[in-house]
Every structure is written in C-alpha cells, then in structure tokens.
Amino acid sequence: MELGSPNRRVLVLDEDPEMLRTVERLLASAGYQAVGVSRLSQALASLDRQEPAAVLLGLDAAHADPASALRALHARAAHVPVLVLADARRLPAAVASLRLGAEDYLLRPPDAYELTARLTRVLERHDLDSRLHLLQDELARRSGPRTPVTQSPAMAGVQERIRRVAPMRATVLIYGESGVGKELVARAIHFASTRRDQAFVALNCAAMPAQLIESELFGHEKGAFTGASSRTRGKFELAHRGSLFLDEIGEMDPSTQAKLLRVLDDREFMRVGGDHSLKVDVRVIAATNADLDAMVARGTFRQDLYYRLKVVTITVPPLRERRADIPQLVEIFLDELARGNAVRRKSVTEEAMAALQGYAWPGNVRELKNVLESLLVSTGGDTVDLADLPPSIARRTSRVAGDAALLPGTSLAQMERELIRRTLEHTGGNRTHSAQLLGIGVRTLQRKIQEYGLAIPPKRRRPRARRGAILS
C-alpha cells in the first residue's frame, strides 16, 4: 500500500463458505478489498502479513465463544475495529461482544446498504479519532494542558510538589485512584520543566498486550517478527529529550520490567530485532493505582525497578478529599463538553452544586465528567437542577443542603459566600439588616456581594392592612 492511500482492505472471518462469498461480493461491489478466511488461525496469520482497515467476525453455531476470538484479534491488531455478523439466534452474544471491544454488529445475512453504511461509519470514526488524538497531542506539546485545579488545600499541596520536582531530572512516581487525573499531573510536570518544548509521550501499560508492549516502548527493526514490514520507532525514541509517561505501571509484565530498568539505569536500549544500542535522554514519569509495596512483597513487581521509579513520589488525592475543587471542575467540564457536543452550555443551581459536592465520587474526576456530559445532553432547559441529578447523587442532598458550606476542604471564601447568601435570603434582600446580622458595614457587604456575584433576593412586601381593619 502506497503512503497516504486509504486502506480499503477488510478481513472477513466466517466458517460458512456461502456467507463468506456473499459478504466478499457485497464488499467488493462497495469498493473494498475483501480477504475471506474460515479459521481464526488464518485470520491471525493474515493480520501478521498486512493490517486491514477492519475485521468482520461471523458468529454462527461453531463460534461458541466469541470472547476468545475478539481477544485474539485485538491482541494481534489492537487498533483495528471489529464488526460482528451474527445470526438472529446469536443476538445476545453479538450484544455481549460490544462490551468485549467490538465496534458494532449486524444480523446475517447482511443488507448491502447497511453493511457498507455501518462499515463506512466505523472507519470514519476511527480516522477522526486518530486525527483528533494527534491534534490534541500536538496542541498539548505546543501550548501545554490545563494545570490541575487547586482550590482545595490537598491539591494546592500537589501543585507545590509539581513546582518543586519539575526542574529536576529524577523519575517521578504518581500514586492515585483511577480517574483522579494522574496524567494531568504528569503533563503539568513536563510543561513546567526545561523539557516543555520537547515531546510528551504517553503509554497506558494496562491497555497494551504483553507481547506488544516491548515493541511499543523500544520499537522494532524490519523483519524482527512476522508482520514487521518496516523499522518502527518506539515510545522512548519518540520521547527523546522529552518526557515519557507510563500509566498503570503495575500492569507491566516482568520481562518488560527488566528491560525498562536497564533503560533507566544506562539510558540506552535496543530495538526488538536490533543489534546495536541507542542512547536516549528521556525523563520517565510513571503512575499507578495499585499498591506497589504489596506487589513487590508478592513478587509480581520487581523491587529494584520499584526503588528506581520512586525517586520522587506524588500522591493525587481522590475527589472526595478535595470537594472544594468541584465547583471549578464543573465549570471547566461544562465549557469543554458543551463545545465538544455542540450543545448549549448549562449552569448548575446551588442546590445541585451542593449535592455534587456532597457525593463521594468513587470514580473521581472521570466519573464527575461523565455525569456532567450525560446531564448536558439529556436534560432540557438552561440549568441543571437537583431533580436532574442521578438518584445516587441527589438523595444525599437532605444532609448536604444544610451543611454545604461546612464540607471538608471547603475554602473560607466559599463559606463566607454561602453565609452572605443565606443571610440575604433570610432578610429578603435587606442589605442594612443583613449587614447588622453579619456584623459588617453596608459598604463592605455591597463589595462582597459584587465580589461573589450574588443575586439579591426580591424584598418582601409587607401586607397592607385592609380598610376597616383594627390596627394594634
């Protein structure tokens, strides 16, 4: 295939010869190059020879376990989308395959229009995702990402730690639960360092099969293994003079751990299938949500690598320990998600915000973002109210509403704002009375109202006495 030409090759795996010929004919009429095989082993061998644009996996009575076929296909070609073709009686298995990584499914025999439309849509989406990923990385390299939100004391400590370790060359190990934003901390370290003008390269060790991670890290030479049709640079080469972020380092297999340790010690490595060493200057930043001490004790993580990685450590606290960050995170995510989904930006009422701050967020920042995206696209109107929140979040509001300003991690400014708001509400917007209750001057109160952007409740009207009524 010539460089820059679109990949129209589709691998079809189906044990029914008649169905295989039908699908091949439909694809050929739509301009695709169909390659049909009837055995999984043949499909894997074909993937080794040349990577297709997509794989069509037929589910019939002979495929009792589609999960094993999907795992094998993804292990051999992780970035190639798989569409499932299923008989009506195998519909539950087809639906289950979506949870196992399949992109879509169709009923057999497929309709010609539906087959090409679904396939085209999947390929276009993958192409756009790849382009977007490259664009985001380039924008991050040039201008840097947002810095972590630091309204809470816990995150202010993380920010100070970032500031102190960024100029150093030492490796950094970031601890934190899943979804707390460990990669954002890693990017902040990189863009605050002298390496900011060089590449920031990230690799999720948990998402990479063990047999591929070595090639991903160190690259490979042409002919190093079946399917290695050209020399490929690995993450270490791409990150030369920059930073390499290894997420979920605890998932790395023992063999690759040993090779990583050598790179950290000697600053050199060999490509897979290579015969000479390459020198690199890379700062490694690793992250994990696992207990590496326990893994070392069990023998599942190398002790020497562990001590080599934890030269400098940073612990990112879970969202439940930095609730004061939630209002700013909500505003940031609402802006970002409204643009990304091309919908109108919504605001969050104070009652809903209090509930968001009171929820424990077991999925941390990632869960907060997912909830906000769901609310943004599923609720009507311009505001998100308490009734719009998921029950698991809204049901805590009876406790939260009365103590919203007293949650752990709430700043003094937020407590002052809430106190002034409630006092104004209590006095019906009477600033003189509110200032007296708060023990401050009216001009000071007016300045605080403007500073916090508070809305003045309408003044209560005293009922007029009816004509003829007895006045006491």
GROMACS .gro file of C-alpha atoms in nm:
model
  472
    1MET     CA    1   0.000   0.000   0.000
    2GLU     CA    2   0.138   0.339  -0.102
    3LEU     CA    3   0.193   0.600   0.167
    4GLY     CA    4  -0.114   0.821   0.206
    5SER     CA    5  -0.355   0.595   0.012
    6PRO     CA    6  -0.670   0.491   0.206
    7ASN     CA    7  -0.677   0.139   0.346
    8ARG     CA    8  -0.976  -0.042   0.187
    9ARG     CA    9  -0.874  -0.392   0.297
   10VAL     CA   10  -1.134  -0.576   0.507
   11LEU     CA   11  -1.064  -0.916   0.666
   12VAL     CA   12  -1.373  -1.140   0.683
   13LEU     CA   13  -1.373  -1.441   0.918
   14ASP     CA   14  -1.671  -1.674   0.875
   15GLU     CA   15  -1.691  -2.056   0.880
   16ASP     CA   16  -1.989  -2.062   0.643
   17PRO     CA   17  -1.847  -2.069   0.286
   18GLU     CA   18  -2.169  -1.936   0.132
   19MET     CA   19  -2.191  -1.649   0.379
   20LEU     CA   20  -1.823  -1.574   0.323
   21ARG     CA   21  -1.876  -1.544  -0.053
   22THR     CA   22  -2.183  -1.323  -0.001
   23VAL     CA   23  -2.001  -1.079   0.225
   24GLU     CA   24  -1.696  -1.071  -0.003
   25ARG     CA   25  -1.920  -0.991  -0.301
   26LEU     CA   26  -2.102  -0.711  -0.113
   27LEU     CA   27  -1.775  -0.554   0.000
   28ALA     CA   28  -1.618  -0.576  -0.345
   29SER     CA   29  -1.920  -0.401  -0.500
   30ALA     CA   30  -1.872  -0.118  -0.247
   31GLY     CA   31  -1.506  -0.073  -0.343
   32TYR     CA   32  -1.346  -0.265  -0.056
   33GLN     CA   33  -1.076  -0.531  -0.093
   34ALA     CA   34  -1.226  -0.829   0.088
   35VAL     CA   35  -0.999  -1.104   0.222
   36GLY     CA   36  -1.203  -1.404   0.335
   37VAL     CA   37  -1.085  -1.678   0.576
   38SER     CA   38  -1.272  -1.955   0.755
   39ARG     CA   39  -1.044  -2.016   1.056
   40LEU     CA   40  -0.923  -1.789   1.337
   41SER     CA   41  -0.566  -1.907   1.285
   42GLN     CA   42  -0.587  -1.794   0.920
   43ALA     CA   43  -0.721  -1.455   1.030
   44LEU     CA   44  -0.433  -1.408   1.275
   45ALA     CA   45  -0.179  -1.504   1.008
   46SER     CA   46  -0.338  -1.254   0.770
   47LEU     CA   47  -0.315  -0.980   1.036
   48ASP     CA   48   0.056  -1.054   1.072
   49ARG     CA   49   0.112  -1.013   0.699
   50GLN     CA   50  -0.084  -0.690   0.648
   51GLU     CA   51  -0.306  -0.484   0.877
   52PRO     CA   52  -0.659  -0.434   0.736
   53ALA     CA   53  -0.887  -0.136   0.783
   54ALA     CA   54  -1.141  -0.355   0.968
   55VAL     CA   55  -1.234  -0.712   1.056
   56LEU     CA   56  -1.578  -0.870   1.010
   57LEU     CA   57  -1.625  -1.158   1.254
   58GLY     CA   58  -1.903  -1.406   1.180
   59LEU     CA   59  -2.081  -1.561   1.478
   60ASP     CA   60  -2.254  -1.888   1.396
   61ALA     CA   61  -2.310  -2.211   1.583
   62ALA     CA   62  -1.943  -2.306   1.553
   63HIS     CA   63  -1.830  -1.993   1.738
   64ALA     CA   64  -1.937  -2.087   2.089
   65ASP     CA   65  -1.705  -1.832   2.249
   66PRO     CA   66  -1.678  -1.502   2.058
   67ALA     CA   67  -1.484  -1.354   2.352
   68SER     CA   68  -1.176  -1.566   2.279
   69ALA     CA   69  -1.183  -1.468   1.909
   70LEU     CA   70  -1.214  -1.097   1.994
   71ARG     CA   71  -0.930  -1.117   2.246
   72ALA     CA   72  -0.706  -1.290   1.992
   73LEU     CA   73  -0.785  -1.036   1.720
   74HIS     CA   74  -0.729  -0.737   1.950
   75ALA     CA   75  -0.405  -0.884   2.083
   76ARG     CA   76  -0.272  -0.914   1.729
   77ALA     CA   77  -0.405  -0.578   1.597
   78ALA     CA   78  -0.522  -0.361   1.886
   79HIS     CA   79  -0.620  -0.061   1.674
   80VAL     CA   80  -0.821  -0.244   1.406
   81PRO     CA   81  -1.202  -0.219   1.458
   82VAL     CA   82  -1.402  -0.542   1.465
   83LEU     CA   83  -1.765  -0.569   1.348
   84VAL     CA   84  -1.966  -0.879   1.432
   85LEU     CA   85  -2.201  -1.061   1.191
   86ALA     CA   86  -2.448  -1.270   1.389
   87ASP     CA   87  -2.745  -1.496   1.324
   88ALA     CA   88  -3.068  -1.386   1.494
   89ARG     CA   89  -3.030  -1.672   1.744
   90ARG     CA   90  -2.685  -1.541   1.840
   91LEU     CA   91  -2.810  -1.188   1.905
   92PRO     CA   92  -2.729  -1.199   2.283
   93ALA     CA   93  -2.371  -1.299   2.200
   94ALA     CA   94  -2.349  -1.016   1.946
   95VAL     CA   95  -2.466  -0.763   2.205
   96ALA     CA   96  -2.222  -0.905   2.459
   97SER     CA   97  -1.941  -0.867   2.206
   98LEU     CA   98  -1.983  -0.487   2.224
   99ARG     CA   99  -1.876  -0.499   2.587
  100LEU     CA  100  -1.573  -0.703   2.481
  101GLY     CA  101  -1.448  -0.441   2.237
  102ALA     CA  102  -1.643  -0.497   1.914
  103GLU     CA  103  -1.739  -0.172   1.739
  104ASP     CA  104  -2.079  -0.278   1.604
  105TYR     CA  105  -2.285  -0.580   1.498
  106LEU     CA  106  -2.515  -0.671   1.208
  107LEU     CA  107  -2.755  -0.958   1.151
  108ARG     CA  108  -2.668  -1.225   0.896
  109PRO     CA  109  -2.713  -1.222   0.604
  110PRO     CA  110  -2.626  -0.850   0.599
  111ASP     CA  111  -2.814  -0.599   0.388
  112ALA     CA  112  -2.579  -0.449   0.129
  113TYR     CA  113  -2.659  -0.088   0.217
  114GLU     CA  114  -2.649  -0.144   0.593
  115LEU     CA  115  -2.319  -0.332   0.574
  116THR     CA  116  -2.139  -0.061   0.378
  117ALA     CA  117  -2.302   0.221   0.578
  118ARG     CA  118  -2.204   0.071   0.915
  119LEU     CA  119  -1.854  -0.014   0.796
  120THR     CA  120  -1.800   0.332   0.648
  121ARG     CA  121  -1.924   0.497   0.968
  122VAL     CA  122  -1.690   0.290   1.187
  123LEU     CA  123  -1.388   0.361   0.964
  124GLU     CA  124  -1.466   0.733   0.951
  125ARG     CA  125  -1.496   0.745   1.328
  126HIS     CA  126  -1.163   0.567   1.374
  127ASP     CA  127  -0.998   0.802   1.128
  128LEU     CA  128  -1.139   1.105   1.310
  129ASP     CA  129  -1.034   0.964   1.649
  130SER     CA  130  -0.679   0.914   1.521
  131ARG     CA  131  -0.666   1.265   1.377
  132LEU     CA  132  -0.809   1.414   1.697
  133HIS     CA  133  -0.557   1.224   1.910
  134LEU     CA  134  -0.268   1.355   1.702
  135LEU     CA  135  -0.410   1.709   1.710
  136GLN     CA  136  -0.458   1.701   2.087
  137ASP     CA  137  -0.103   1.577   2.140
  138GLU     CA  138   0.034   1.850   1.912
  139LEU     CA  139  -0.168   2.121   2.089
  140ALA     CA  140  -0.052   1.989   2.425
  141ARG     CA  141   0.309   1.990   2.306
  142ARG     CA  142   0.290   2.348   2.183
  143SER     CA  143   0.083   2.520   2.444
  144GLY     CA  144   0.057   2.280   2.734
  145PRO     CA  145  -0.260   2.149   2.902
  146ARG     CA  146  -0.463   2.300   3.180
  147THR     CA  147  -0.293   2.284   3.515
  148PRO     CA  148  -0.467   2.084   3.788
  149VAL     CA  149  -0.744   2.266   3.974
  150THR     CA  150  -0.606   2.369   4.312
  151GLN     CA  151  -0.887   2.534   4.511
  152SER     CA  152  -0.858   2.275   4.789
  153PRO     CA  153  -0.562   2.260   5.032
  154ALA     CA  154  -0.494   1.900   4.924
  155MET     CA  155  -0.446   1.993   4.558
  156ALA     CA  156  -0.256   2.309   4.648
  157GLY     CA  157  -0.002   2.076   4.806
  158VAL     CA  158   0.014   1.870   4.486
  159GLN     CA  159   0.070   2.187   4.283
  160GLU     CA  160   0.353   2.291   4.512
  161ARG     CA  161   0.506   1.945   4.475
  162ILE     CA  162   0.482   1.974   4.094
  163ARG     CA  163   0.655   2.311   4.105
  164ARG     CA  164   0.943   2.171   4.310
  165VAL     CA  165   1.005   1.850   4.114
  166ALA     CA  166   0.950   1.985   3.761
  167PRO     CA  167   1.304   2.128   3.716
  168MET     CA  168   1.461   1.801   3.831
  169ARG     CA  169   1.570   1.515   3.606
  170ALA     CA  170   1.467   1.243   3.851
  171THR     CA  171   1.197   0.988   3.773
  172VAL     CA  172   0.858   1.055   3.932
  173LEU     CA  173   0.602   0.802   4.056
  174ILE     CA  174   0.245   0.931   4.081
  175TYR     CA  175   0.002   0.748   4.308
  176GLY     CA  176  -0.374   0.786   4.297
  177GLU     CA  177  -0.703   0.610   4.247
  178SER     CA  178  -0.835   0.553   3.898
  179GLY     CA  179  -0.977   0.871   3.749
  180VAL     CA  180  -0.812   1.129   3.975
  181GLY     CA  181  -0.611   1.291   3.694
  182LYS     CA  182  -0.265   1.137   3.721
  183GLU     CA  183  -0.185   1.205   3.355
  184LEU     CA  184  -0.279   1.572   3.400
  185VAL     CA  185  -0.027   1.591   3.686
  186ALA     CA  186   0.236   1.424   3.465
  187ARG     CA  187   0.170   1.675   3.186
  188ALA     CA  188   0.191   1.963   3.435
  189ILE     CA  189   0.535   1.836   3.546
  190HIS     CA  190   0.653   1.815   3.185
  191PHE     CA  191   0.528   2.159   3.082
  192ALA     CA  192   0.674   2.321   3.394
  193SER     CA  193   1.016   2.170   3.321
  194THR     CA  194   1.301   2.262   3.087
  195ARG     CA  195   1.173   1.986   2.854
  196ARG     CA  196   0.848   2.171   2.780
  197ASP     CA  197   0.944   2.235   2.415
  198GLN     CA  198   1.005   1.865   2.351
  199ALA     CA  199   0.763   1.574   2.320
  200PHE     CA  200   0.536   1.442   2.596
  201VAL     CA  201   0.464   1.078   2.506
  202ALA     CA  202   0.213   0.864   2.699
  203LEU     CA  203   0.162   0.487   2.709
  204ASN     CA  204  -0.106   0.304   2.908
  205CYS     CA  205   0.057  -0.022   3.014
  206ALA     CA  206  -0.279  -0.177   3.108
  207ALA     CA  207  -0.420  -0.126   2.757
  208MET     CA  208  -0.124  -0.289   2.582
  209PRO     CA  209  -0.094  -0.670   2.543
  210ALA     CA  210   0.225  -0.812   2.697
  211GLN     CA  211   0.352  -0.935   2.360
  212LEU     CA  212   0.328  -0.586   2.209
  213ILE     CA  213   0.443  -0.357   2.488
  214GLU     CA  214   0.816  -0.418   2.429
  215SER     CA  215   0.780  -0.316   2.064
  216GLU     CA  216   0.572  -0.013   2.168
  217LEU     CA  217   0.838   0.101   2.413
  218PHE     CA  218   1.156   0.026   2.219
  219GLY     CA  219   1.044  -0.007   1.856
  220HIS     CA  220   1.147  -0.284   1.619
  221GLU     CA  221   1.357  -0.347   1.311
  222LYS     CA  222   1.220  -0.464   0.979
  223GLY     CA  223   1.170  -0.841   0.988
  224ALA     CA  224   1.204  -0.861   1.366
  225PHE     CA  225   0.882  -1.066   1.377
  226THR     CA  226   0.601  -1.169   1.143
  227GLY     CA  227   0.435  -0.856   1.013
  228ALA     CA  228   0.726  -0.621   1.090
  229SER     CA  229   0.746  -0.486   0.736
  230SER     CA  230   0.946  -0.175   0.825
  231ARG     CA  231   1.153  -0.021   1.101
  232THR     CA  232   0.933   0.138   1.370
  233ARG     CA  233   1.040   0.380   1.638
  234GLY     CA  234   0.919   0.315   1.991
  235LYS     CA  235   0.799   0.549   2.263
  236PHE     CA  236   1.149   0.602   2.404
  237GLU     CA  237   1.279   0.727   2.070
  238LEU     CA  238   0.975   0.948   2.021
  239ALA     CA  239   1.026   1.097   2.368
  240HIS     CA  240   1.399   1.171   2.323
  241ARG     CA  241   1.486   1.489   2.517
  242GLY     CA  242   1.127   1.498   2.641
  243SER     CA  243   0.914   1.304   2.888
  244LEU     CA  244   0.763   0.954   2.875
  245PHE     CA  245   0.453   0.890   3.087
  246LEU     CA  246   0.391   0.523   3.172
  247ASP     CA  247   0.040   0.492   3.312
  248GLU     CA  248  -0.065   0.188   3.518
  249ILE     CA  249   0.296   0.077   3.552
  250GLY     CA  250   0.186  -0.204   3.786
  251GLU     CA  251   0.033  -0.386   3.486
  252MET     CA  252   0.369  -0.420   3.306
  253ASP     CA  253   0.485  -0.780   3.263
  254PRO     CA  254   0.805  -0.894   3.445
  255SER     CA  255   1.011  -0.932   3.126
  256THR     CA  256   0.946  -0.575   3.017
  257GLN     CA  257   1.008  -0.453   3.373
  258ALA     CA  258   1.363  -0.586   3.347
  259LYS     CA  259   1.423  -0.408   3.015
  260LEU     CA  260   1.277  -0.083   3.149
  261LEU     CA  261   1.510  -0.098   3.448
  262ARG     CA  262   1.811  -0.120   3.215
  263VAL     CA  263   1.697   0.188   3.023
  264LEU     CA  264   1.653   0.384   3.345
  265ASP     CA  265   2.000   0.283   3.464
  266ASP     CA  266   2.201   0.300   3.138
  267ARG     CA  267   1.989   0.541   2.925
  268GLU     CA  268   2.019   0.303   2.632
  269PHE     CA  269   1.820   0.023   2.470
  270MET     CA  270   1.795  -0.190   2.157
  271ARG     CA  271   1.501  -0.211   1.922
  272VAL     CA  272   1.334  -0.551   1.900
  273GLY     CA  273   1.539  -0.743   1.645
  274GLY     CA  274   1.818  -0.484   1.657
  275ASP     CA  275   2.191  -0.546   1.701
  276HIS     CA  276   2.312  -0.214   1.843
  277SER     CA  277   2.220   0.011   2.137
  278LEU     CA  278   2.057   0.352   2.110
  279LYS     CA  279   2.124   0.630   2.360
  280VAL     CA  280   1.829   0.839   2.479
  281ASP     CA  281   1.766   1.129   2.712
  282VAL     CA  282   1.416   1.073   2.848
  283ARG     CA  283   1.256   1.165   3.177
  284VAL     CA  284   1.025   0.884   3.288
  285ILE     CA  285   0.709   0.967   3.483
  286ALA     CA  286   0.512   0.662   3.598
  287ALA     CA  287   0.171   0.631   3.759
  288THR     CA  288  -0.027   0.358   3.931
  289ASN     CA  289  -0.347   0.297   4.124
  290ALA     CA  290  -0.204  -0.029   4.262
  291ASP     CA  291  -0.023  -0.095   4.590
  292LEU     CA  292   0.328  -0.149   4.454
  293ASP     CA  293   0.464  -0.229   4.802
  294ALA     CA  294   0.226  -0.524   4.822
  295MET     CA  295   0.310  -0.628   4.465
  296VAL     CA  296   0.681  -0.625   4.549
  297ALA     CA  297   0.611  -0.840   4.857
  298ARG     CA  298   0.417  -1.088   4.640
  299GLY     CA  299   0.691  -1.094   4.379
  300THR     CA  300   0.472  -0.957   4.098
  301PHE     CA  301   0.667  -0.631   4.065
  302ARG     CA  302   1.045  -0.601   4.062
  303GLN     CA  303   1.183  -0.448   4.379
  304ASP     CA  304   1.482  -0.286   4.204
  305LEU     CA  305   1.256  -0.121   3.946
  306TYR     CA  306   1.021  -0.003   4.221
  307TYR     CA  307   1.301   0.177   4.405
  308ARG     CA  308   1.430   0.317   4.076
  309LEU     CA  309   1.089   0.465   3.994
  310LYS     CA  310   1.003   0.611   4.333
  311VAL     CA  311   1.288   0.862   4.347
  312VAL     CA  312   1.020   1.132   4.377
  313THR     CA  313   0.658   1.049   4.460
  314ILE     CA  314   0.337   1.250   4.430
  315THR     CA  315   0.002   1.132   4.564
  316VAL     CA  316  -0.306   1.276   4.396
  317PRO     CA  317  -0.594   1.278   4.648
  318PRO     CA  318  -0.935   1.138   4.549
  319LEU     CA  319  -1.209   1.386   4.467
  320ARG     CA  320  -1.393   1.315   4.793
  321GLU     CA  321  -1.094   1.468   4.977
  322ARG     CA  322  -1.092   1.786   4.767
  323ARG     CA  323  -1.458   1.882   4.742
  324ALA     CA  324  -1.369   2.249   4.718
  325ASP     CA  325  -1.237   2.178   4.368
  326ILE     CA  326  -1.573   2.052   4.245
  327PRO     CA  327  -1.737   2.388   4.152
  328GLN     CA  328  -1.439   2.491   3.937
  329LEU     CA  329  -1.414   2.144   3.780
  330VAL     CA  330  -1.786   2.160   3.698
  331GLU     CA  331  -1.743   2.495   3.523
  332ILE     CA  332  -1.442   2.372   3.325
  333PHE     CA  333  -1.613   2.050   3.219
  334LEU     CA  334  -1.939   2.222   3.125
  335ASP     CA  335  -1.749   2.458   2.894
  336GLU     CA  336  -1.546   2.176   2.741
  337LEU     CA  337  -1.838   1.934   2.700
  338ALA     CA  338  -2.073   2.195   2.554
  339ARG     CA  339  -1.818   2.271   2.283
  340GLY     CA  340  -1.740   1.906   2.222
  341ASN     CA  341  -2.104   1.801   2.190
  342ALA     CA  342  -2.217   2.116   2.006
  343VAL     CA  343  -2.492   2.182   2.262
  344ARG     CA  344  -2.587   2.488   2.465
  345ARG     CA  345  -2.387   2.536   2.780
  346LYS     CA  346  -2.590   2.489   3.100
  347SER     CA  347  -2.549   2.627   3.450
  348VAL     CA  348  -2.586   2.435   3.777
  349THR     CA  349  -2.817   2.555   4.054
  350GLU     CA  350  -2.680   2.598   4.405
  351GLU     CA  351  -2.884   2.301   4.532
  352ALA     CA  352  -2.747   2.076   4.258
  353MET     CA  353  -2.391   2.201   4.320
  354ALA     CA  354  -2.429   2.125   4.691
  355ALA     CA  355  -2.533   1.770   4.604
  356LEU     CA  356  -2.237   1.731   4.367
  357GLN     CA  357  -2.006   1.843   4.648
  358GLY     CA  358  -2.167   1.602   4.893
  359TYR     CA  359  -2.132   1.291   4.677
  360ALA     CA  360  -1.832   1.062   4.740
  361TRP     CA  361  -1.736   1.020   4.368
  362PRO     CA  362  -1.586   0.668   4.374
  363GLY     CA  363  -1.490   0.717   4.007
  364ASN     CA  364  -1.330   1.053   4.091
  365VAL     CA  365  -1.287   1.329   3.831
  366ARG     CA  366  -1.360   1.091   3.542
  367GLU     CA  367  -1.696   0.999   3.695
  368LEU     CA  368  -1.781   1.367   3.752
  369LYS     CA  369  -1.708   1.446   3.388
  370ASN     CA  370  -1.918   1.153   3.266
  371VAL     CA  371  -2.214   1.255   3.484
  372LEU     CA  372  -2.196   1.614   3.359
  373GLU     CA  373  -2.182   1.501   2.997
  374SER     CA  374  -2.491   1.287   3.049
  375LEU     CA  375  -2.674   1.579   3.214
  376LEU     CA  376  -2.567   1.819   2.940
  377VAL     CA  377  -2.712   1.614   2.656
  378SER     CA  378  -3.014   1.460   2.833
  379THR     CA  379  -3.173   1.744   3.032
  380GLY     CA  380  -3.385   2.023   2.892
  381GLY     CA  381  -3.361   2.392   2.972
  382ASP     CA  382  -3.057   2.600   3.051
  383THR     CA  383  -2.998   2.483   3.408
  384VAL     CA  384  -2.918   2.158   3.584
  385ASP     CA  385  -3.132   2.131   3.897
  386LEU     CA  386  -3.137   1.889   4.186
  387ALA     CA  387  -3.413   1.686   4.021
  388ASP     CA  388  -3.193   1.632   3.713
  389LEU     CA  389  -2.917   1.457   3.907
  390PRO     CA  390  -2.890   1.077   3.927
  391PRO     CA  391  -3.069   0.942   4.238
  392SER     CA  392  -2.743   0.818   4.389
  393ILE     CA  393  -2.621   1.179   4.400
  394ALA     CA  394  -2.947   1.368   4.466
  395ARG     CA  395  -3.060   1.155   4.761
  396ARG     CA  396  -2.773   1.286   4.973
  397THR     CA  397  -2.896   1.642   4.940
  398SER     CA  398  -3.103   1.647   5.257
  399ARG     CA  399  -2.780   1.633   5.454
  400VAL     CA  400  -2.573   1.838   5.214
  401ALA     CA  401  -2.813   2.130   5.169
  402GLY     CA  402  -2.786   2.238   5.530
  403ASP     CA  403  -2.412   2.191   5.558
  404ALA     CA  404  -2.291   2.283   5.208
  405ALA     CA  405  -2.052   2.542   5.346
  406LEU     CA  406  -1.909   2.305   5.607
  407LEU     CA  407  -1.786   2.021   5.387
  408PRO     CA  408  -1.423   1.918   5.442
  409GLY     CA  409  -1.197   2.102   5.200
  410THR     CA  410  -1.435   2.397   5.158
  411SER     CA  411  -1.241   2.724   5.144
  412LEU     CA  412  -1.308   3.019   5.375
  413ALA     CA  413  -1.415   3.226   5.075
  414GLN     CA  414  -1.679   2.967   4.982
  415MET     CA  415  -1.804   2.956   5.342
  416GLU     CA  416  -1.827   3.336   5.351
  417ARG     CA  417  -2.015   3.345   5.020
  418GLU     CA  418  -2.266   3.087   5.142
  419LEU     CA  419  -2.318   3.270   5.473
  420ILE     CA  420  -2.383   3.602   5.299
  421ARG     CA  421  -2.620   3.436   5.050
  422ARG     CA  422  -2.824   3.275   5.325
  423THR     CA  423  -2.836   3.594   5.530
  424LEU     CA  424  -2.964   3.795   5.232
  425GLU     CA  425  -3.222   3.525   5.171
  426HIS     CA  426  -3.327   3.539   5.536
  427THR     CA  427  -3.373   3.920   5.530
  428GLY     CA  428  -3.546   3.921   5.194
  429GLY     CA  429  -3.260   4.115   5.033
  430ASN     CA  430  -3.247   4.388   5.301
  431ARG     CA  431  -2.880   4.487   5.294
  432THR     CA  432  -2.891   4.706   5.604
  433HIS     CA  433  -3.046   4.431   5.814
  434SER     CA  434  -2.810   4.172   5.660
  435ALA     CA  435  -2.504   4.384   5.740
  436GLN     CA  436  -2.621   4.419   6.101
  437LEU     CA  437  -2.667   4.042   6.137
  438LEU     CA  438  -2.326   3.976   5.984
  439GLY     CA  439  -2.153   4.243   6.194
  440ILE     CA  440  -2.009   4.432   5.896
  441GLY     CA  441  -2.075   4.765   5.728
  442VAL     CA  442  -2.325   4.805   5.446
  443ARG     CA  443  -2.049   4.918   5.205
  444THR     CA  444  -1.842   4.610   5.295
  445LEU     CA  445  -2.146   4.390   5.234
  446GLN     CA  446  -2.207   4.557   4.897
  447ARG     CA  447  -1.845   4.491   4.796
  448LYS     CA  448  -1.875   4.125   4.899
  449ILE     CA  449  -2.199   4.086   4.701
  450GLN     CA  450  -2.025   4.216   4.388
  451GLU     CA  451  -1.711   4.011   4.453
  452TYR     CA  452  -1.905   3.685   4.487
  453GLY     CA  453  -2.156   3.765   4.212
  454LEU     CA  454  -2.454   3.712   4.440
  455ALA     CA  455  -2.808   3.778   4.326
  456ILE     CA  456  -3.014   3.994   4.560
  457PRO     CA  457  -3.342   3.827   4.657
  458PRO     CA  458  -3.650   4.045   4.598
  459LYS     CA  459  -3.752   4.239   4.906
  460ARG     CA  460  -4.051   4.100   5.088
  461ARG     CA  461  -4.356   4.322   5.075
  462ARG     CA  462  -4.539   4.375   5.399
  463PRO     CA  463  -4.910   4.303   5.360
  464ARG     CA  464  -5.128   4.615   5.352
  465ALA     CA  465  -5.388   4.644   5.622
  466ARG     CA  466  -5.740   4.617   5.484
  467ARG     CA  467  -5.957   4.920   5.513
  468GLY     CA  468  -6.156   4.893   5.831
  469ALA     CA  469  -5.919   4.655   5.997
  470ILE     CA  470  -5.830   4.713   6.360
  471LEU     CA  471  -5.467   4.826   6.399
  472SER     CA  472  -5.292   4.725   6.715
   0.00000   0.00000   0.00000
